Every structure is written in structure tokens, then in C-alpha cells.
PDB file of C-alpha atoms and ligand atoms in Angstrom:
ATOM      1  CA  UNK A   1      70.541  73.095  14.261  1.00  0.00           C
ATOM      2  CA  UNK A   2      68.292  70.138  13.574  1.00  0.00           C
ATOM      3  CA  UNK A   3      65.802  71.023  10.915  1.00  0.00           C
ATOM      4  CA  UNK A   4      63.127  69.415   8.809  1.00  0.00           C
ATOM      5  CA  UNK A   5      62.182  70.990   5.458  1.00  0.00           C
ATOM      6  CA  UNK A   6      58.609  70.297   4.553  1.00  0.00           C
ATOM      7  CA  UNK A   7      56.940  70.941   1.200  1.00  0.00           C
ATOM      8  CA  UNK A   8      55.279  69.339  -1.736  1.00  0.00           C
ATOM      9  CA  UNK A   9      57.307  67.869  -4.794  1.00  0.00           C
ATOM     10  CA  UNK A  10      58.447  71.000  -6.782  1.00  0.00           C
ATOM     11  CA  UNK A  11      58.273  73.320  -3.707  1.00  0.00           C
ATOM     12  CA  UNK A  12      62.081  73.884  -3.945  1.00  0.00           C
ATOM     13  CA  UNK A  13      63.032  71.879  -0.842  1.00  0.00           C
ATOM     14  CA  UNK A  14      65.992  70.353  -2.517  1.00  0.00           C
ATOM     15  CA  UNK A  15      67.361  73.609  -3.659  1.00  0.00           C
ATOM     16  CA  UNK A  16      66.791  75.369  -0.263  1.00  0.00           C
ATOM     17  CA  UNK A  17      68.142  72.460   1.718  1.00  0.00           C
ATOM     18  CA  UNK A  18      71.487  72.766  -0.187  1.00  0.00           C
ATOM     19  CA  UNK A  19      71.687  76.479   0.238  1.00  0.00           C
ATOM     20  CA  UNK A  20      70.641  76.294   3.923  1.00  0.00           C
ATOM     21  CA  UNK A  21      73.125  73.601   4.531  1.00  0.00           C
ATOM     22  CA  UNK A  22      75.895  75.816   3.258  1.00  0.00           C
ATOM     23  CA  UNK A  23      74.779  78.738   5.316  1.00  0.00           C
ATOM     24  CA  UNK A  24      74.449  76.806   8.549  1.00  0.00           C
ATOM     25  CA  UNK A  25      77.372  74.387   7.878  1.00  0.00           C
ATOM     26  CA  UNK A  26      75.311  71.352   8.504  1.00  0.00           C
ATOM     27  CA  UNK A  27      74.594  68.423   6.073  1.00  0.00           C
ATOM     28  CA  UNK A  28      71.315  68.329   3.984  1.00  0.00           C
ATOM     29  CA  UNK A  29      70.021  64.887   4.036  1.00  0.00           C
ATOM     30  CA  UNK A  30      67.774  64.179   1.149  1.00  0.00           C
ATOM     31  CA  UNK A  31      66.086  60.758   1.569  1.00  0.00           C
ATOM     32  CA  UNK A  32      64.984  60.967  -2.098  1.00  0.00           C
ATOM     33  CA  UNK A  33      68.593  61.335  -3.160  1.00  0.00           C
ATOM     34  CA  UNK A  34      69.763  58.543  -0.946  1.00  0.00           C
ATOM     35  CA  UNK A  35      67.079  56.248  -2.352  1.00  0.00           C
ATOM     36  CA  UNK A  36      67.926  57.169  -5.889  1.00  0.00           C
ATOM     37  CA  UNK A  37      71.531  56.414  -5.242  1.00  0.00           C
ATOM     38  CA  UNK A  38      70.612  52.978  -3.803  1.00  0.00           C
ATOM     39  CA  UNK A  39      68.630  52.117  -6.971  1.00  0.00           C
ATOM     40  CA  UNK A  40      71.396  53.393  -9.259  1.00  0.00           C
ATOM     41  CA  UNK A  41      73.811  51.179  -7.341  1.00  0.00           C
ATOM     42  CA  UNK A  42      71.476  48.300  -7.461  1.00  0.00           C
ATOM     43  CA  UNK A  43      71.975  47.653  -3.681  1.00  0.00           C
ATOM     44  CA  UNK A  44      69.622  45.227  -1.873  1.00  0.00           C
ATOM     45  CA  UNK A  45      67.698  48.331  -0.713  1.00  0.00           C
ATOM     46  CA  UNK A  46      67.662  49.746  -4.120  1.00  0.00           C
ATOM     47  CA  UNK A  47      66.313  46.571  -5.687  1.00  0.00           C
ATOM     48  CA  UNK A  48      63.592  46.464  -3.008  1.00  0.00           C
ATOM     49  CA  UNK A  49      62.380  50.041  -3.556  1.00  0.00           C
ATOM     50  CA  UNK A  50      62.937  50.436  -7.341  1.00  0.00           C
ATOM     51  CA  UNK A  51      59.284  49.574  -8.333  1.00  0.00           C
ATOM     52  CA  UNK A  52      57.795  51.958  -5.668  1.00  0.00           C
ATOM     53  CA  UNK A  53      59.922  54.894  -6.409  1.00  0.00           C
ATOM     54  CA  UNK A  54      59.211  54.717 -10.170  1.00  0.00           C
ATOM     55  CA  UNK A  55      55.407  54.678  -9.534  1.00  0.00           C
ATOM     56  CA  UNK A  56      55.645  57.862  -7.353  1.00  0.00           C
ATOM     57  CA  UNK A  57      54.444  56.027  -4.338  1.00  0.00           C
ATOM     58  CA  UNK A  58      56.216  56.136  -0.951  1.00  0.00           C
ATOM     59  CA  UNK A  59      58.753  53.713   0.357  1.00  0.00           C
ATOM     60  CA  UNK A  60      57.363  51.911   3.388  1.00  0.00           C
ATOM     61  CA  UNK A  61      57.841  53.615   6.789  1.00  0.00           C
ATOM     62  CA  UNK A  62      59.885  50.634   8.351  1.00  0.00           C
ATOM     63  CA  UNK A  63      62.399  50.923   5.476  1.00  0.00           C
ATOM     64  CA  UNK A  64      62.688  54.636   5.885  1.00  0.00           C
ATOM     65  CA  UNK A  65      63.101  54.431   9.621  1.00  0.00           C
ATOM     66  CA  UNK A  66      66.135  52.325   9.023  1.00  0.00           C
ATOM     67  CA  UNK A  67      67.540  54.556   6.332  1.00  0.00           C
ATOM     68  CA  UNK A  68      67.113  57.622   8.429  1.00  0.00           C
ATOM     69  CA  UNK A  69      68.289  56.161  11.769  1.00  0.00           C
ATOM     70  CA  UNK A  70      71.446  54.940  10.125  1.00  0.00           C
ATOM     71  CA  UNK A  71      72.158  58.220   8.447  1.00  0.00           C
ATOM     72  CA  UNK A  72      71.592  60.318  11.494  1.00  0.00           C
ATOM     73  CA  UNK A  73      73.933  58.135  13.349  1.00  0.00           C
ATOM     74  CA  UNK A  74      76.872  59.244  11.154  1.00  0.00           C
ATOM     75  CA  UNK A  75      79.470  61.603  12.541  1.00  0.00           C
ATOM     76  CA  UNK A  76      78.540  64.586  10.313  1.00  0.00           C
ATOM     77  CA  UNK A  77      75.055  64.734  11.575  1.00  0.00           C
ATOM     78  CA  UNK A  78      76.067  64.991  15.171  1.00  0.00           C
ATOM     79  CA  UNK A  79      76.229  68.862  15.047  1.00  0.00           C
ATOM     80  CA  UNK A  80      72.900  69.173  13.227  1.00  0.00           C
ATOM     81  CA  UNK A  81      71.240  68.413   9.999  1.00  0.00           C
ATOM     82  CA  UNK A  82      68.484  69.455   7.543  1.00  0.00           C
ATOM     83  CA  UNK A  83      66.060  66.715   6.611  1.00  0.00           C
ATOM     84  CA  UNK A  84      64.753  67.087   3.091  1.00  0.00           C
ATOM     85  CA  UNK A  85      62.049  64.681   2.128  1.00  0.00           C
ATOM     86  CA  UNK A  86      61.533  63.046   5.548  1.00  0.00           C
ATOM     87  CA  UNK A  87      59.212  62.607   7.321  1.00  0.00           C
ATOM     88  CA  UNK A  88      56.462  62.187   4.742  1.00  0.00           C
ATOM     89  CA  UNK A  89      53.793  60.416   6.788  1.00  0.00           C
ATOM     90  CA  UNK A  90      52.460  60.796  10.269  1.00  0.00           C
ATOM     91  CA  UNK A  91      54.020  57.354  11.164  1.00  0.00           C
ATOM     92  CA  UNK A  92      57.449  58.688   9.972  1.00  0.00           C
ATOM     93  CA  UNK A  93      56.879  61.786  12.134  1.00  0.00           C
ATOM     94  CA  UNK A  94      56.479  59.767  15.220  1.00  0.00           C
ATOM     95  CA  UNK A  95      59.335  57.612  14.081  1.00  0.00           C
ATOM     96  CA  UNK A  96      61.589  60.624  13.766  1.00  0.00           C
ATOM     97  CA  UNK A  97      60.441  61.812  17.302  1.00  0.00           C
ATOM     98  CA  UNK A  98      61.639  58.388  18.591  1.00  0.00           C
ATOM     99  CA  UNK A  99      64.911  58.509  16.719  1.00  0.00           C
ATOM    100  CA  UNK A 100      65.593  61.921  18.248  1.00  0.00           C
ATOM    101  CA  UNK A 101      64.758  60.776  21.804  1.00  0.00           C
ATOM    102  CA  UNK A 102      67.425  58.078  21.179  1.00  0.00           C
ATOM    103  CA  UNK A 103      69.944  60.655  20.042  1.00  0.00           C
ATOM    104  CA  UNK A 104      68.906  62.936  23.157  1.00  0.00           C
ATOM    105  CA  UNK A 105      68.293  65.692  20.557  1.00  0.00           C
ATOM    106  CA  UNK A 106      65.426  67.912  19.596  1.00  0.00           C
ATOM    107  CA  UNK A 107      64.258  69.502  16.475  1.00  0.00           C
ATOM    108  CA  UNK A 108      64.744  73.202  16.269  1.00  0.00           C
ATOM    109  CA  UNK A 109      62.108  73.785  13.669  1.00  0.00           C
ATOM    110  CA  UNK A 110      60.098  72.463  10.695  1.00  0.00           C
ATOM    111  CA  UNK A 111      60.429  74.890   7.711  1.00  0.00           C
ATOM    112  CA  UNK A 112      57.292  74.625   5.556  1.00  0.00           C
ATOM    113  CA  UNK A 113      57.639  75.754   2.014  1.00  0.00           C
ATOM    114  CA  UNK A 114      54.162  76.902   0.755  1.00  0.00           C
ATOM    115  CA  UNK A 115      53.742  76.911  -2.976  1.00  0.00           C
ATOM    116  CA  UNK A 116      50.316  76.897  -4.940  1.00  0.00           C
ATOM    117  CA  UNK A 117      49.592  73.698  -6.697  1.00  0.00           C
ATOM    118  CA  UNK A 118      49.585  75.178 -10.173  1.00  0.00           C
ATOM    119  CA  UNK A 119      53.057  76.555  -9.731  1.00  0.00           C
ATOM    120  CA  UNK A 120      54.234  73.081  -8.477  1.00  0.00           C
ATOM    121  CA  UNK A 121      52.979  71.348 -11.558  1.00  0.00           C
ATOM    122  CA  UNK A 122      54.695  73.923 -13.870  1.00  0.00           C
ATOM    123  CA  UNK A 123      57.985  73.671 -11.926  1.00  0.00           C
ATOM    124  CA  UNK A 124      58.066  69.804 -11.864  1.00  0.00           C
ATOM    125  CA  UNK A 125      57.258  69.673 -15.542  1.00  0.00           C
ATOM    126  CA  UNK A 126      60.223  71.824 -16.207  1.00  0.00           C
ATOM    127  CA  UNK A 127      62.648  69.353 -14.610  1.00  0.00           C
ATOM    128  CA  UNK A 128      63.963  66.315 -16.408  1.00  0.00           C
ATOM    129  CA  UNK A 129      64.152  63.089 -14.379  1.00  0.00           C
ATOM    130  CA  UNK A 130      63.133  59.532 -14.824  1.00  0.00           C
ATOM    131  CA  UNK A 131      60.533  59.655 -12.178  1.00  0.00           C
ATOM    132  CA  UNK A 132      59.101  62.876 -13.571  1.00  0.00           C
ATOM    133  CA  UNK A 133      56.669  61.635 -16.212  1.00  0.00           C
ATOM    134  CA  UNK A 134      53.440  63.562 -15.968  1.00  0.00           C
ATOM    135  CA  UNK A 135      51.283  60.661 -14.635  1.00  0.00           C
ATOM    136  CA  UNK A 136      54.002  59.936 -12.027  1.00  0.00           C
ATOM    137  CA  UNK A 137      53.978  63.600 -11.081  1.00  0.00           C
ATOM    138  CA  UNK A 138      50.289  63.610 -10.623  1.00  0.00           C
ATOM    139  CA  UNK A 139      50.612  60.465  -8.447  1.00  0.00           C
ATOM    140  CA  UNK A 140      53.408  62.142  -6.390  1.00  0.00           C
ATOM    141  CA  UNK A 141      51.260  65.200  -5.742  1.00  0.00           C
ATOM    142  CA  UNK A 142      48.296  63.026  -4.852  1.00  0.00           C
ATOM    143  CA  UNK A 143      50.427  61.141  -2.375  1.00  0.00           C
ATOM    144  CA  UNK A 144      51.734  64.266  -0.908  1.00  0.00           C
ATOM    145  CA  UNK A 145      48.278  65.682  -0.386  1.00  0.00           C
ATOM    146  CA  UNK A 146      47.022  62.530   1.178  1.00  0.00           C
ATOM    147  CA  UNK A 147      50.006  61.325   3.194  1.00  0.00           C
ATOM    148  CA  UNK A 148      52.364  64.316   3.745  1.00  0.00           C
ATOM    149  CA  UNK A 149      50.086  67.363   3.985  1.00  0.00           C
ATOM    150  CA  UNK A 150      48.658  66.159   7.447  1.00  0.00           C
ATOM    151  CA  UNK A 151      52.225  66.746   8.848  1.00  0.00           C
ATOM    152  CA  UNK A 152      51.569  70.422   8.514  1.00  0.00           C
ATOM    153  CA  UNK A 153      48.935  70.315  11.176  1.00  0.00           C
ATOM    154  CA  UNK A 154      51.032  67.870  13.163  1.00  0.00           C
ATOM    155  CA  UNK A 155      54.018  70.071  13.518  1.00  0.00           C
ATOM    156  CA  UNK A 156      51.839  73.128  13.919  1.00  0.00           C
ATOM    157  CA  UNK A 157      50.125  71.564  16.869  1.00  0.00           C
ATOM    158  CA  UNK A 158      53.570  70.898  18.401  1.00  0.00           C
ATOM    159  CA  UNK A 159      54.446  74.598  17.949  1.00  0.00           C
ATOM    160  CA  UNK A 160      57.275  73.600  15.521  1.00  0.00           C
ATOM    161  CA  UNK A 161      56.024  74.857  12.182  1.00  0.00           C
ATOM    162  CA  UNK A 162      57.738  77.814  10.472  1.00  0.00           C
ATOM    163  CA  UNK A 163      55.678  78.452   7.270  1.00  0.00           C
ATOM    164  CA  UNK A 164      57.437  80.294   4.517  1.00  0.00           C
ATOM    165  CA  UNK A 165      56.139  81.701   1.226  1.00  0.00           C
ATOM    166  CA  UNK A 166      57.821  79.516  -1.414  1.00  0.00           C
ATOM    167  CA  UNK A 167      56.444  81.192  -4.435  1.00  0.00           C
ATOM    168  CA  UNK A 168      59.089  83.807  -5.111  1.00  0.00           C
ATOM    169  CA  UNK A 169      62.768  84.045  -6.116  1.00  0.00           C
ATOM    170  CA  UNK A 170      65.221  81.432  -4.791  1.00  0.00           C
ATOM    171  CA  UNK A 171      67.384  84.114  -2.916  1.00  0.00           C
ATOM    172  CA  UNK A 172      64.309  85.551  -1.331  1.00  0.00           C
ATOM    173  CA  UNK A 173      63.170  82.254   0.038  1.00  0.00           C
ATOM    174  CA  UNK A 174      66.579  81.539   1.445  1.00  0.00           C
ATOM    175  CA  UNK A 175      66.574  84.877   3.196  1.00  0.00           C
ATOM    176  CA  UNK A 176      63.106  84.196   4.623  1.00  0.00           C
ATOM    177  CA  UNK A 177      64.101  80.715   5.713  1.00  0.00           C
ATOM    178  CA  UNK A 178      67.068  81.996   7.605  1.00  0.00           C
ATOM    179  CA  UNK A 179      65.019  84.879   9.162  1.00  0.00           C
ATOM    180  CA  UNK A 180      62.584  82.392  10.417  1.00  0.00           C
ATOM    181  CA  UNK A 181      65.525  80.714  12.094  1.00  0.00           C
ATOM    182  CA  UNK A 182      66.628  84.046  13.552  1.00  0.00           C
ATOM    183  CA  UNK A 183      69.724  84.142  11.186  1.00  0.00           C
ATOM    184  CA  UNK A 184      70.890  86.370   8.482  1.00  0.00           C
ATOM    185  CA  UNK A 185      72.689  85.428   5.104  1.00  0.00           C
ATOM    186  CA  UNK A 186      76.447  85.046   5.688  1.00  0.00           C
ATOM    187  CA  UNK A 187      76.133  85.306   9.469  1.00  0.00           C
TER     188      UNK A 187
HETATM  189  P1  AMP B 201      62.122  63.189  -3.440  1.00  0.00           P
HETATM  190  O1  AMP B 201      63.309  63.429  -4.159  1.00  0.00           O
HETATM  191  O2  AMP B 201      62.237  63.668  -1.964  1.00  0.00           O
HETATM  192  O3  AMP B 201      60.844  63.719  -4.135  1.00  0.00           O
HETATM  193  O4  AMP B 201      61.716  61.644  -3.352  1.00  0.00           O
HETATM  194  C1  AMP B 201      61.686  60.834  -4.460  1.00  0.00           C
HETATM  195  C2  AMP B 201      60.973  59.458  -4.165  1.00  0.00           C
HETATM  196  O5  AMP B 201      61.709  58.721  -3.124  1.00  0.00           O
HETATM  197  C3  AMP B 201      59.564  59.687  -3.508  1.00  0.00           C
HETATM  198  O6  AMP B 201      58.629  59.806  -4.558  1.00  0.00           O
HETATM  199  C4  AMP B 201      59.455  58.371  -2.853  1.00  0.00           C
HETATM  200  O7  AMP B 201      59.147  57.280  -3.602  1.00  0.00           O
HETATM  201  C5  AMP B 201      60.790  58.104  -2.186  1.00  0.00           C
HETATM  202  N1  AMP B 201      60.896  58.770  -0.885  1.00  0.00           N
HETATM  203  C6  AMP B 201      61.844  59.782  -0.555  1.00  0.00           C
HETATM  204  N2  AMP B 201      61.674  60.132   0.705  1.00  0.00           N
HETATM  205  C7  AMP B 201      60.713  59.280   1.306  1.00  0.00           C
HETATM  206  C8  AMP B 201      60.143  59.051   2.476  1.00  0.00           C
HETATM  207  N3  AMP B 201      60.456  59.915   3.653  1.00  0.00           N
HETATM  208  N4  AMP B 201      59.235  58.158   2.734  1.00  0.00           N
HETATM  209  C9  AMP B 201      58.822  57.376   1.625  1.00  0.00           C
HETATM  210  N5  AMP B 201      59.367  57.512   0.396  1.00  0.00           N
HETATM  211  C10 AMP B 201      60.271  58.375   0.213  1.00  0.00           C
END
């Protein structure tokens, strides 16, 4: 299965991507994780994006296109994948469509985790990470609303959106995600 997991910062995307990856036996590909690793390892990519990342803004679309294209070309992504944190802009959504055409592959669905904003704020404040300072969190939520939220309509118009209520227990959300894909836990 080729899936996108869409949702605001704090919506539980990362957690659910990992759980789904295990259930479906496909890799969870977190662009945020990949970028944080590049920064930690001080690679040329890491050096280039360090500033942008720590401000809560988005890395430019061209760079993201390269990162994702390279990652999806790896052997383990051949049988499917879950994209966590990409696409995040309309340009990236078009970019992904192009990458998939090149792979002669199609998306099976876009799982959209819906969580009220007040809950998001509470959840992110509860996490401890360098890029989780309160002003950075606000910036990340603003960037989400402006640049990523339009993807909900984009995928809806294409008949690919699978909305899931993300404001409940982790296990219940996983069950609902699998159900939306026509699967059951442990199947
Ligand atoms: P995340 O862990 O998904 O919340 O991502 C952490 C940070 O990495 C974001 O705030 C962005 O700066 C950057 N990032 C991750 N994925 C993308 C993307 N698809 N496009 C642009 N920037 C991204």
C-alpha cells in the first residue's frame, strides 16, 4: 500500500505511521525525522536546512522533492510506504504525483487525522524537543494552517481523502485507520 498520512503537528501522525507500518509491513517515511538526522549529522543538506527547521518554517519544495524522490527509490519502498509529513504544500502534492508517475505507482489513500487545535497545542507542549519551544510551535501551527491545510481539499477533490477522528485513544485511532483501508488489526 502507498499511503500519505496528513495532519497538523501534534495530530499523532508519527505515532500512527509507526503503528501502521508495523501492521502493514511497509516502511514509515518521516521527512521530519530524515531532516533532523541530516541536521544532527551536519551533512550538506543538514547545514542548508538547519536554520529553517529551527524556526518552524518549511524546507523549500525543491529540496523536499529531492529528499523524497531519493528515499522512494530505495528498495524497501518498492512494496509500499507510508509518508509521514510529506507532502506539506500544494507544490509538493503535485511533485509527489509526478514522482509516482515516474514509479508507475499510485496512492492508495490519504489518511487525514483530524484533531481540534486546542488539543494539538496541549499535546505538543507535552513533548520535549529542541524545535518545540512555544513560539516555534505557534509558527508550526500557523504554517500548517496556511500551507498544508489546503491539501485536505486537494486530496478530497481527487477522491483520495480518508478523514479519521484523531482525538481519541491511540489504539482506537489505529483501528479506525486500518478500517478506513479495509483492514483489521493483526490481519
Ligand atoms: P515534522 O517532524 O514532520 O513535524 O517536521 C519537522 C520539521 O521538518 C518541519 O517543521 C519542517 O521544518 C521540516 N519538514 C518536514 N517535512 C517537510 C516537508 N514535507 N516540507 C517542508 N519542510 C518539512
